[in-house]
């Protein structure tokens, strides 16, 4: 459900993907690769598409380049399949953020930031407020916060793994519905592509 023509154009023209463009330039051996060359690189180097998708998720942009199927003019069976597809697509958009590798997620950054703040606070209480008599209690509280942060990080990591597996399952189901609708003549995929992001300036 990712349009490779759009991917190639965005890699070529959108500054957000400049690092990916540099990889493409290195592979192609040209400072100004054409859209066709970028498409060939996408076909032969899956890591480039993976980097594109990772960048999008990091910046809260969707890799799902299909819009919902309009229900007008569809017969009952096609409408039922379109509803099922649209529902799955809506869920996929919500849980797409969990396709990001947990080690690169903002959740982990927030956990580390909170722990850094707690460590700073510990030093503040002990040194600046002259609470040396209570330093072991304060260090104990800090140790407990580390345990709590570790537990929370592990819980979130399991959630990322669970939601990522759910994303993959729903993605396959939605794609199967779309293919069935195309075979039946209910819809053409070309009519559903979103060819540019409103988020890119």
mmCIF file of N, CA and C in Angstrom, residues 58-137:
data_model
loop_
_atom_site.group_PDB
_atom_site.id
_atom_site.type_symbol
_atom_site.label_atom_id
_atom_site.label_comp_id
_atom_site.label_asym_id
_atom_site.label_seq_id
_atom_site.Cartn_x
_atom_site.Cartn_y
_atom_site.Cartn_z
ATOM 1 N N UNK A 58 8.981 8.090 11.957
ATOM 2 C CA UNK A 58 9.625 8.969 12.934
ATOM 3 C C UNK A 58 9.024 10.373 12.900
ATOM 4 N N UNK A 59 8.582 10.811 11.718
ATOM 5 C CA UNK A 59 8.007 12.151 11.566
ATOM 6 C C UNK A 59 6.484 12.134 11.498
ATOM 7 N N UNK A 60 5.877 11.034 11.953
ATOM 8 C CA UNK A 60 4.415 10.890 11.989
ATOM 9 C C UNK A 60 3.769 11.063 10.618
ATOM 10 N N UNK A 61 4.434 10.578 9.589
ATOM 11 C CA UNK A 61 3.877 10.553 8.239
ATOM 12 C C UNK A 61 3.519 9.108 7.905
ATOM 13 N N UNK A 62 2.477 8.943 7.122
ATOM 14 C CA UNK A 62 2.005 7.594 6.826
ATOM 15 C C UNK A 62 2.695 7.002 5.607
ATOM 16 N N UNK A 63 2.948 5.702 5.690
ATOM 17 C CA UNK A 63 3.434 4.938 4.548
ATOM 18 C C UNK A 63 2.287 4.277 3.798
ATOM 19 N N UNK A 64 1.070 4.494 4.268
ATOM 20 C CA UNK A 64 -0.120 3.937 3.632
ATOM 21 C C UNK A 64 -0.638 4.980 2.649
ATOM 22 N N UNK A 65 -0.305 4.808 1.392
ATOM 23 C CA UNK A 65 -0.604 5.816 0.372
ATOM 24 C C UNK A 65 -1.943 5.576 -0.318
ATOM 25 N N UNK A 66 -2.853 4.886 0.348
ATOM 26 C CA UNK A 66 -4.184 4.655 -0.203
ATOM 27 C C UNK A 66 -5.221 5.398 0.617
ATOM 28 N N UNK A 67 -6.203 5.986 -0.077
ATOM 29 C CA UNK A 67 -7.312 6.623 0.631
ATOM 30 C C UNK A 67 -8.407 5.592 0.832
ATOM 31 N N UNK A 68 -9.369 5.930 1.677
ATOM 32 C CA UNK A 68 -10.501 5.040 1.895
ATOM 33 C C UNK A 68 -11.288 4.876 0.597
ATOM 34 N N UNK A 69 -11.910 3.730 0.471
ATOM 35 C CA UNK A 69 -12.712 3.446 -0.721
ATOM 36 C C UNK A 69 -14.062 4.135 -0.587
ATOM 37 N N UNK A 70 -14.429 4.993 -1.540
ATOM 38 C CA UNK A 70 -15.758 5.619 -1.471
ATOM 39 C C UNK A 70 -16.848 4.571 -1.697
ATOM 40 N N UNK A 71 -17.930 4.694 -0.938
ATOM 41 C CA UNK A 71 -18.985 3.675 -0.974
ATOM 42 C C UNK A 71 -20.051 3.946 -2.023
ATOM 43 N N UNK A 72 -20.099 5.174 -2.537
ATOM 44 C CA UNK A 72 -21.142 5.521 -3.503
ATOM 45 C C UNK A 72 -20.995 4.686 -4.772
ATOM 46 N N UNK A 73 -22.117 4.204 -5.257
ATOM 47 C CA UNK A 73 -22.138 3.482 -6.521
ATOM 48 C C UNK A 73 -21.702 2.034 -6.442
ATOM 49 N N UNK A 74 -21.430 1.521 -5.245
ATOM 50 C CA UNK A 74 -21.025 0.128 -5.099
ATOM 51 C C UNK A 74 -22.240 -0.744 -4.805
ATOM 52 N N UNK A 75 -22.220 -1.957 -5.328
ATOM 53 C CA UNK A 75 -23.302 -2.879 -4.988
ATOM 54 C C UNK A 75 -23.096 -3.388 -3.562
ATOM 55 N N UNK A 76 -24.035 -4.173 -3.066
ATOM 56 C CA UNK A 76 -24.037 -4.579 -1.651
ATOM 57 C C UNK A 76 -22.764 -5.335 -1.267
ATOM 58 N N UNK A 77 -22.346 -6.292 -2.108
ATOM 59 C CA UNK A 77 -21.160 -7.085 -1.762
ATOM 60 C C UNK A 77 -19.899 -6.222 -1.783
ATOM 61 N N UNK A 78 -19.781 -5.375 -2.797
ATOM 62 C CA UNK A 78 -18.612 -4.482 -2.884
ATOM 63 C C UNK A 78 -18.603 -3.500 -1.714
ATOM 64 N N UNK A 79 -19.787 -2.996 -1.347
ATOM 65 C CA UNK A 79 -19.872 -2.051 -0.235
ATOM 66 C C UNK A 79 -19.432 -2.709 1.068
ATOM 67 N N UNK A 80 -19.827 -3.962 1.250
ATOM 68 C CA UNK A 80 -19.432 -4.688 2.466
ATOM 69 C C UNK A 80 -17.916 -4.854 2.523
ATOM 70 N N UNK A 81 -17.318 -5.221 1.391
ATOM 71 C CA UNK A 81 -15.853 -5.366 1.355
ATOM 72 C C UNK A 81 -15.172 -4.009 1.543
ATOM 73 N N UNK A 82 -15.737 -2.964 0.942
ATOM 74 C CA UNK A 82 -15.152 -1.619 1.077
ATOM 75 C C UNK A 82 -15.197 -1.170 2.529
ATOM 76 N N UNK A 83 -16.300 -1.427 3.222
ATOM 77 C CA UNK A 83 -16.397 -1.086 4.645
ATOM 78 C C UNK A 83 -15.329 -1.812 5.451
ATOM 79 N N UNK A 84 -15.164 -3.113 5.171
ATOM 80 C CA UNK A 84 -14.147 -3.898 5.888
ATOM 81 C C UNK A 84 -12.750 -3.337 5.618
ATOM 82 N N UNK A 85 -12.475 -2.998 4.351
ATOM 83 C CA UNK A 85 -11.167 -2.423 4.006
ATOM 84 C C UNK A 85 -10.958 -1.088 4.711
ATOM 85 N N UNK A 86 -11.970 -0.215 4.658
ATOM 86 C CA UNK A 86 -11.847 1.110 5.273
ATOM 87 C C UNK A 86 -11.620 1.014 6.775
ATOM 88 N N UNK A 87 -12.297 0.076 7.437
ATOM 89 C CA UNK A 87 -12.107 -0.105 8.882
ATOM 90 C C UNK A 87 -10.678 -0.546 9.179
ATOM 91 N N UNK A 88 -10.177 -1.500 8.407
ATOM 92 C CA UNK A 88 -8.806 -1.978 8.627
ATOM 93 C C UNK A 88 -7.790 -0.871 8.335
ATOM 94 N N UNK A 89 -8.040 -0.099 7.280
ATOM 95 C CA UNK A 89 -7.131 0.995 6.934
ATOM 96 C C UNK A 89 -7.083 2.040 8.051
ATOM 97 N N UNK A 90 -8.227 2.329 8.648
ATOM 98 C CA UNK A 90 -8.277 3.302 9.753
ATOM 99 C C UNK A 90 -7.458 2.803 10.946
ATOM 100 N N UNK A 91 -7.592 1.527 11.270
ATOM 101 C CA UNK A 91 -6.815 0.957 12.391
ATOM 102 C C UNK A 91 -5.332 0.960 12.048
ATOM 103 N N UNK A 92 -5.000 0.614 10.811
ATOM 104 C CA UNK A 92 -3.596 0.603 10.394
ATOM 105 C C UNK A 92 -2.959 1.982 10.551
ATOM 106 N N UNK A 93 -3.690 3.020 10.209
ATOM 107 C CA UNK A 93 -3.142 4.376 10.348
ATOM 108 C C UNK A 93 -2.866 4.713 11.817
ATOM 109 N N UNK A 94 -3.726 4.227 12.708
ATOM 110 C CA UNK A 94 -3.554 4.511 14.141
ATOM 111 C C UNK A 94 -2.348 3.770 14.711
ATOM 112 N N UNK A 95 -2.185 2.504 14.336
ATOM 113 C CA UNK A 95 -1.113 1.701 14.947
ATOM 114 C C UNK A 95 0.173 1.677 14.120
ATOM 115 N N UNK A 96 0.218 2.441 13.042
ATOM 116 C CA UNK A 96 1.409 2.459 12.194
ATOM 117 C C UNK A 96 2.654 2.903 12.957
ATOM 118 N N UNK A 97 2.465 3.747 13.962
ATOM 119 C CA UNK A 97 3.622 4.234 14.733
ATOM 120 C C UNK A 97 4.376 3.099 15.423
ATOM 121 N N UNK A 98 3.703 1.975 15.639
ATOM 122 C CA UNK A 98 4.352 0.847 16.304
ATOM 123 C C UNK A 98 5.212 0.019 15.351
ATOM 124 N N UNK A 99 5.246 0.383 14.073
ATOM 125 C CA UNK A 99 6.146 -0.309 13.146
ATOM 126 C C UNK A 99 7.571 0.214 13.299
ATOM 127 N N UNK A 100 7.722 1.319 14.015
ATOM 128 C CA UNK A 100 9.048 1.878 14.282
ATOM 129 C C UNK A 100 9.791 0.964 15.242
ATOM 130 N N UNK A 101 11.065 0.786 15.012
ATOM 131 C CA UNK A 101 11.900 0.011 15.922
ATOM 132 C C UNK A 101 11.882 0.687 17.290
ATOM 133 N N UNK A 102 11.569 -0.069 18.347
ATOM 134 C CA UNK A 102 11.428 0.504 19.682
ATOM 135 C C UNK A 102 12.686 1.253 20.117
ATOM 136 N N UNK A 103 13.845 0.758 19.715
ATOM 137 C CA UNK A 103 15.106 1.409 20.101
ATOM 138 C C UNK A 103 15.215 2.819 19.532
ATOM 139 N N UNK A 104 14.452 3.140 18.473
ATOM 140 C CA UNK A 104 14.478 4.473 17.876
ATOM 141 C C UNK A 104 13.215 5.271 18.183
ATOM 142 N N UNK A 105 12.406 4.786 19.106
ATOM 143 C CA UNK A 105 11.112 5.420 19.363
ATOM 144 C C UNK A 105 11.245 6.600 20.320
ATOM 145 N N UNK A 106 10.277 7.499 20.238
ATOM 146 C CA UNK A 106 10.254 8.642 21.154
ATOM 147 C C UNK A 106 9.962 8.190 22.576
ATOM 148 N N UNK A 107 9.299 7.060 22.736
ATOM 149 C CA UNK A 107 9.005 6.532 24.077
ATOM 150 C C UNK A 107 10.284 6.299 24.847
ATOM 151 N N UNK A 108 11.261 5.692 24.205
ATOM 152 C CA UNK A 108 12.534 5.419 24.873
ATOM 153 C C UNK A 108 13.266 6.716 25.203
ATOM 154 N N UNK A 109 13.193 7.686 24.310
ATOM 155 C CA UNK A 109 13.825 8.990 24.560
ATOM 156 C C UNK A 109 13.198 9.650 25.790
ATOM 157 N N UNK A 110 11.876 9.571 25.904
ATOM 158 C CA UNK A 110 11.177 10.168 27.050
ATOM 159 C C UNK A 110 11.596 9.488 28.344
ATOM 160 N N UNK A 111 11.703 8.157 28.335
ATOM 161 C CA UNK A 111 12.112 7.418 29.539
ATOM 162 C C UNK A 111 13.503 7.865 29.978
ATOM 163 N N UNK A 112 14.442 7.943 29.030
ATOM 164 C CA UNK A 112 15.794 8.383 29.379
ATOM 165 C C UNK A 112 15.797 9.829 29.878
ATOM 166 N N UNK A 113 14.976 10.672 29.281
ATOM 167 C CA UNK A 113 14.912 12.079 29.701
ATOM 168 C C UNK A 113 14.406 12.206 31.130
ATOM 169 N N UNK A 114 13.391 11.438 31.463
ATOM 170 C CA UNK A 114 12.845 11.468 32.827
ATOM 171 C C UNK A 114 13.898 10.988 33.822
ATOM 172 N N UNK A 115 14.596 9.923 33.474
ATOM 173 C CA UNK A 115 15.632 9.402 34.384
ATOM 174 C C UNK A 115 16.773 10.405 34.568
ATOM 175 N N UNK A 116 17.130 11.105 33.507
ATOM 176 C CA UNK A 116 18.163 12.136 33.627
ATOM 177 C C UNK A 116 17.696 13.237 34.578
ATOM 178 N N UNK A 117 16.420 13.635 34.450
ATOM 179 C CA UNK A 117 15.861 14.652 35.340
ATOM 180 C C UNK A 117 15.875 14.171 36.788
ATOM 181 N N UNK A 118 15.538 12.897 37.008
ATOM 182 C CA UNK A 118 15.530 12.337 38.367
ATOM 183 C C UNK A 118 16.948 12.353 38.936
ATOM 184 N N UNK A 119 17.935 11.959 38.124
ATOM 185 C CA UNK A 119 19.323 11.971 38.580
ATOM 186 C C UNK A 119 19.755 13.387 38.955
ATOM 187 N N UNK A 120 19.405 14.366 38.129
ATOM 188 C CA UNK A 120 19.723 15.759 38.430
ATOM 189 C C UNK A 120 19.070 16.179 39.756
ATOM 190 N N UNK A 121 17.824 15.771 39.947
ATOM 191 C CA UNK A 121 17.100 16.115 41.180
ATOM 192 C C UNK A 121 17.761 15.498 42.403
ATOM 193 N N UNK A 122 18.228 14.253 42.255
ATOM 194 C CA UNK A 122 18.917 13.585 43.369
ATOM 195 C C UNK A 122 20.125 14.405 43.797
ATOM 196 N N UNK A 123 20.923 14.804 42.827
ATOM 197 C CA UNK A 123 22.102 15.607 43.146
ATOM 198 C C UNK A 123 21.713 16.943 43.770
ATOM 199 N N UNK A 124 20.646 17.519 43.275
ATOM 200 C CA UNK A 124 20.165 18.801 43.808
ATOM 201 C C UNK A 124 19.776 18.658 45.276
ATOM 202 N N UNK A 125 18.993 17.644 45.581
ATOM 203 C CA UNK A 125 18.541 17.456 46.966
ATOM 204 C C UNK A 125 19.706 17.204 47.915
ATOM 205 N N UNK A 126 20.655 16.404 47.487
ATOM 206 C CA UNK A 126 21.755 16.033 48.383
ATOM 207 C C UNK A 126 22.744 17.174 48.558
ATOM 208 N N UNK A 127 23.191 17.767 47.469
ATOM 209 C CA UNK A 127 24.271 18.753 47.533
ATOM 210 C C UNK A 127 23.746 20.153 47.861
ATOM 211 N N UNK A 128 22.797 20.632 47.068
ATOM 212 C CA UNK A 128 22.368 22.022 47.219
ATOM 213 C C UNK A 128 21.479 22.250 48.435
ATOM 214 N N UNK A 129 20.688 21.255 48.782
ATOM 215 C CA UNK A 129 19.813 21.414 49.941
ATOM 216 C C UNK A 129 20.434 20.844 51.216
ATOM 217 N N UNK A 130 21.681 20.374 51.069
ATOM 218 C CA UNK A 130 22.433 19.856 52.210
ATOM 219 C C UNK A 130 21.652 18.766 52.962
ATOM 220 N N UNK A 131 21.218 17.768 52.214
ATOM 221 C CA UNK A 131 20.454 16.663 52.799
ATOM 222 C C UNK A 131 21.302 15.390 52.854
ATOM 223 N N UNK A 132 22.556 15.566 53.251
ATOM 224 C CA UNK A 132 23.462 14.416 53.271
ATOM 225 C C UNK A 132 23.014 13.351 54.261
ATOM 226 N N UNK A 133 22.306 13.758 55.279
ATOM 227 C CA UNK A 133 21.818 12.776 56.256
ATOM 228 C C UNK A 133 20.778 11.834 55.634
ATOM 229 N N UNK A 134 20.139 12.294 54.562
ATOM 230 C CA UNK A 134 19.081 11.495 53.925
ATOM 231 C C UNK A 134 19.511 10.925 52.570
ATOM 232 N N UNK A 135 20.834 11.027 52.298
ATOM 233 C CA UNK A 135 21.273 10.666 50.960
ATOM 234 C C UNK A 135 20.974 9.215 50.601
ATOM 235 N N UNK A 136 21.036 8.292 51.543
ATOM 236 C CA UNK A 136 20.768 6.887 51.189
ATOM 237 C C UNK A 136 19.297 6.671 50.852
ATOM 238 N N UNK A 137 18.417 7.416 51.520
ATOM 239 C CA UNK A 137 16.988 7.332 51.167
ATOM 240 C C UNK A 137 16.753 7.897 49.760
#
